[in-house]
Amino acid sequence: MDEVPELSGPTLRVRALMNAARELTARMSRELGMNATDMVALDLLDVHGPMGAAELARRLGIRSASATVLVDRLEAAGHVERIRHHTDRRRVIVAARPSAREASLAVWLPAILAIDQVGRSLSEDEQRVVSTFLDRITAAITGPVAVQTDRG
């Protein structure tokens, strides 16, 4: 097995941030009385807008059948609704209800405002550097992962 290289300080801090975000999601989902996957699904619908169950499954990394059960559960709880696609009437998309967004925002707002306060405390130059860094990290996480090895 290959040895893991020593990671840089920024990499370790990004890892800590990702873990803190995961823990925050778990805490918030408990507060809303739902599991973390349901919470992430609602966030995906809020960020990306209505989508089909198959796309939601892909983004969550779950099987389509599991996404159908998840949507059934969220619909029964009044968090989402199934609606006909505006151009393809055979297709059904899932949309978050405004009440779900309001409930989620009420739980997330303290963390969002605290993060915003930290960002606003930075100078304009610091904000630019941090924003560029985070944009590049986001691209590294969401883009294709290239595995490189040194096997001479």
mmCIF file of C-alpha atoms in Angstrom:
data_model
loop_
_atom_site.group_PDB
_atom_site.id
_atom_site.type_symbol
_atom_site.label_atom_id
_atom_site.label_comp_id
_atom_site.label_asym_id
_atom_site.label_seq_id
_atom_site.Cartn_x
_atom_site.Cartn_y
_atom_site.Cartn_z
ATOM 1 C CA MET A 1 0.000 0.000 0.000
ATOM 2 C CA ASP A 2 1.294 3.463 -0.900
ATOM 3 C CA GLU A 3 2.241 5.784 1.907
ATOM 4 C CA VAL A 4 0.036 8.848 2.391
ATOM 5 C CA PRO A 5 2.029 12.044 1.830
ATOM 6 C CA GLU A 6 2.253 14.603 4.600
ATOM 7 C CA LEU A 7 -0.590 17.050 4.034
ATOM 8 C CA SER A 8 -0.195 20.822 4.056
ATOM 9 C CA GLY A 9 -1.698 23.056 6.726
ATOM 10 C CA PRO A 10 -4.391 24.440 4.403
ATOM 11 C CA THR A 11 -5.360 20.904 3.344
ATOM 12 C CA LEU A 12 -5.757 19.841 6.974
ATOM 13 C CA ARG A 13 -7.859 22.923 7.667
ATOM 14 C CA VAL A 14 -10.112 22.256 4.666
ATOM 15 C CA ARG A 15 -10.525 18.711 5.952
ATOM 16 C CA ALA A 16 -11.469 20.085 9.375
ATOM 17 C CA LEU A 17 -13.948 22.475 7.719
ATOM 18 C CA MET A 18 -15.536 19.624 5.769
ATOM 19 C CA ASN A 19 -15.869 17.581 8.964
ATOM 20 C CA ALA A 20 -17.382 20.547 10.813
ATOM 21 C CA ALA A 21 -19.884 21.029 7.971
ATOM 22 C CA ARG A 22 -20.824 17.343 8.116
ATOM 23 C CA GLU A 23 -21.327 17.576 11.887
ATOM 24 C CA LEU A 24 -23.397 20.753 11.474
ATOM 25 C CA THR A 25 -25.594 18.998 8.915
ATOM 26 C CA ALA A 26 -26.111 16.095 11.310
ATOM 27 C CA ARG A 27 -26.975 18.464 14.178
ATOM 28 C CA MET A 28 -29.379 20.477 12.049
ATOM 29 C CA SER A 29 -31.061 17.371 10.649
ATOM 30 C CA ARG A 30 -31.673 16.108 14.197
ATOM 31 C CA GLU A 31 -33.139 19.501 15.102
ATOM 32 C CA LEU A 32 -35.500 19.282 12.121
ATOM 33 C CA GLY A 33 -36.338 15.660 12.908
ATOM 34 C CA MET A 34 -35.012 14.152 9.684
ATOM 35 C CA ASN A 35 -32.006 12.127 8.647
ATOM 36 C CA ALA A 36 -28.902 13.761 7.186
ATOM 37 C CA THR A 37 -29.550 12.466 3.643
ATOM 38 C CA ASP A 38 -33.016 14.055 3.651
ATOM 39 C CA MET A 39 -31.461 17.308 4.867
ATOM 40 C CA VAL A 40 -28.841 17.230 2.105
ATOM 41 C CA ALA A 41 -31.572 16.471 -0.468
ATOM 42 C CA LEU A 42 -33.528 19.556 0.619
ATOM 43 C CA ASP A 43 -30.359 21.639 0.408
ATOM 44 C CA LEU A 44 -29.657 20.328 -3.110
ATOM 45 C CA LEU A 45 -33.184 21.256 -4.174
ATOM 46 C CA ASP A 46 -32.730 24.702 -2.641
ATOM 47 C CA VAL A 47 -29.375 25.307 -4.357
ATOM 48 C CA HIS A 48 -30.063 23.681 -7.756
ATOM 49 C CA GLY A 49 -33.827 23.995 -7.989
ATOM 50 C CA PRO A 50 -36.347 21.320 -8.913
ATOM 51 C CA MET A 51 -34.936 18.128 -10.422
ATOM 52 C CA GLY A 52 -35.936 14.594 -11.234
ATOM 53 C CA ALA A 53 -35.546 11.814 -8.685
ATOM 54 C CA ALA A 54 -32.795 10.219 -10.806
ATOM 55 C CA GLU A 55 -30.728 13.425 -10.756
ATOM 56 C CA LEU A 56 -31.310 13.787 -7.024
ATOM 57 C CA ALA A 57 -30.132 10.181 -6.580
ATOM 58 C CA ARG A 58 -26.993 10.889 -8.614
ATOM 59 C CA ARG A 59 -26.164 14.011 -6.606
ATOM 60 C CA LEU A 60 -26.736 12.171 -3.320
ATOM 61 C CA GLY A 61 -24.811 9.099 -4.450
ATOM 62 C CA ILE A 62 -27.742 6.753 -3.797
ATOM 63 C CA ARG A 63 -29.732 4.333 -5.960
ATOM 64 C CA SER A 64 -32.803 5.579 -7.819
ATOM 65 C CA ALA A 65 -35.048 3.299 -5.761
ATOM 66 C CA SER A 66 -33.633 4.831 -2.569
ATOM 67 C CA ALA A 67 -34.270 8.317 -3.955
ATOM 68 C CA THR A 68 -37.894 7.388 -4.644
ATOM 69 C CA VAL A 69 -38.311 6.293 -1.020
ATOM 70 C CA LEU A 70 -36.579 9.498 0.140
ATOM 71 C CA VAL A 71 -38.896 11.662 -1.993
ATOM 72 C CA ASP A 72 -41.923 9.735 -0.713
ATOM 73 C CA ARG A 73 -40.790 10.425 2.849
ATOM 74 C CA LEU A 74 -40.134 14.132 2.210
ATOM 75 C CA GLU A 75 -43.460 14.487 0.383
ATOM 76 C CA ALA A 76 -45.368 12.799 3.235
ATOM 77 C CA ALA A 77 -43.708 15.216 5.682
ATOM 78 C CA GLY A 78 -44.784 18.162 3.507
ATOM 79 C CA HIS A 79 -41.231 19.209 2.561
ATOM 80 C CA VAL A 80 -41.397 18.563 -1.202
ATOM 81 C CA GLU A 81 -43.923 18.131 -3.961
ATOM 82 C CA ARG A 82 -43.863 16.232 -7.226
ATOM 83 C CA ILE A 83 -44.817 18.341 -10.207
ATOM 84 C CA ARG A 84 -45.027 17.721 -13.948
ATOM 85 C CA HIS A 85 -42.083 19.031 -15.932
ATOM 86 C CA HIS A 86 -43.047 22.253 -17.728
ATOM 87 C CA THR A 87 -42.043 20.990 -21.205
ATOM 88 C CA ASP A 88 -42.171 17.192 -20.902
ATOM 89 C CA ARG A 89 -45.495 16.366 -19.244
ATOM 90 C CA ARG A 90 -44.476 12.693 -18.862
ATOM 91 C CA ARG A 91 -41.593 13.665 -16.591
ATOM 92 C CA VAL A 92 -42.053 14.389 -12.889
ATOM 93 C CA ILE A 93 -39.696 16.654 -10.998
ATOM 94 C CA VAL A 94 -39.258 17.186 -7.287
ATOM 95 C CA ALA A 95 -39.469 20.688 -5.845
ATOM 96 C CA ALA A 96 -38.936 21.857 -2.282
ATOM 97 C CA ARG A 97 -41.936 23.568 -0.749
ATOM 98 C CA PRO A 98 -41.392 27.118 0.569
ATOM 99 C CA SER A 99 -42.233 25.887 4.083
ATOM 100 C CA ALA A 100 -39.289 23.440 3.924
ATOM 101 C CA ARG A 101 -36.919 26.228 2.899
ATOM 102 C CA GLU A 102 -38.202 28.445 5.711
ATOM 103 C CA ALA A 103 -37.787 25.678 8.318
ATOM 104 C CA SER A 104 -34.311 24.838 7.033
ATOM 105 C CA LEU A 105 -33.266 28.477 6.937
ATOM 106 C CA ALA A 106 -34.447 29.014 10.512
ATOM 107 C CA VAL A 107 -32.136 26.218 11.638
ATOM 108 C CA TRP A 108 -29.171 27.180 9.413
ATOM 109 C CA LEU A 109 -29.407 30.964 9.825
ATOM 110 C CA PRO A 110 -27.251 31.277 12.971
ATOM 111 C CA ALA A 111 -24.386 29.386 11.314
ATOM 112 C CA ILE A 112 -24.816 31.304 8.051
ATOM 113 C CA LEU A 113 -24.718 34.655 9.859
ATOM 114 C CA ALA A 114 -21.648 33.623 11.889
ATOM 115 C CA ILE A 115 -19.834 32.599 8.697
ATOM 116 C CA ASP A 116 -20.861 35.858 7.027
ATOM 117 C CA GLN A 117 -19.520 37.833 9.986
ATOM 118 C CA VAL A 118 -16.138 36.107 9.667
ATOM 119 C CA GLY A 119 -16.043 36.885 5.939
ATOM 120 C CA ARG A 120 -16.986 40.528 6.475
ATOM 121 C CA SER A 121 -14.209 40.908 9.059
ATOM 122 C CA LEU A 122 -11.622 40.364 6.309
ATOM 123 C CA SER A 123 -10.139 43.159 4.245
ATOM 124 C CA GLU A 124 -11.107 43.316 0.567
ATOM 125 C CA ASP A 125 -7.749 41.809 -0.412
ATOM 126 C CA GLU A 126 -8.159 38.995 2.131
ATOM 127 C CA GLN A 127 -11.683 38.335 0.874
ATOM 128 C CA ARG A 128 -10.369 38.049 -2.694
ATOM 129 C CA VAL A 129 -7.614 35.609 -1.662
ATOM 130 C CA VAL A 130 -9.955 33.488 0.460
ATOM 131 C CA SER A 131 -12.649 33.494 -2.239
ATOM 132 C CA THR A 132 -10.163 32.428 -4.915
ATOM 133 C CA PHE A 133 -8.788 29.700 -2.655
ATOM 134 C CA LEU A 134 -12.253 28.376 -1.803
ATOM 135 C CA ASP A 135 -13.338 28.503 -5.464
ATOM 136 C CA ARG A 136 -10.288 26.418 -6.384
ATOM 137 C CA ILE A 137 -10.955 23.962 -3.545
ATOM 138 C CA THR A 138 -14.592 23.655 -4.633
ATOM 139 C CA ALA A 139 -13.485 22.982 -8.218
ATOM 140 C CA ALA A 140 -11.012 20.355 -6.974
ATOM 141 C CA ILE A 141 -13.748 18.621 -4.990
ATOM 142 C CA THR A 142 -16.491 18.796 -7.634
ATOM 143 C CA GLY A 143 -14.314 18.247 -10.689
ATOM 144 C CA PRO A 144 -12.887 14.990 -11.954
ATOM 145 C CA VAL A 145 -10.442 13.457 -9.532
ATOM 146 C CA ALA A 146 -7.132 12.618 -11.098
ATOM 147 C CA VAL A 147 -5.172 9.939 -9.280
ATOM 148 C CA GLN A 148 -1.460 10.309 -9.768
ATOM 149 C CA THR A 149 1.127 7.847 -8.606
ATOM 150 C CA ASP A 150 4.912 7.838 -8.647
ATOM 151 C CA ARG A 151 5.656 4.328 -9.815
ATOM 152 C CA GLY A 152 8.829 5.124 -11.725
#
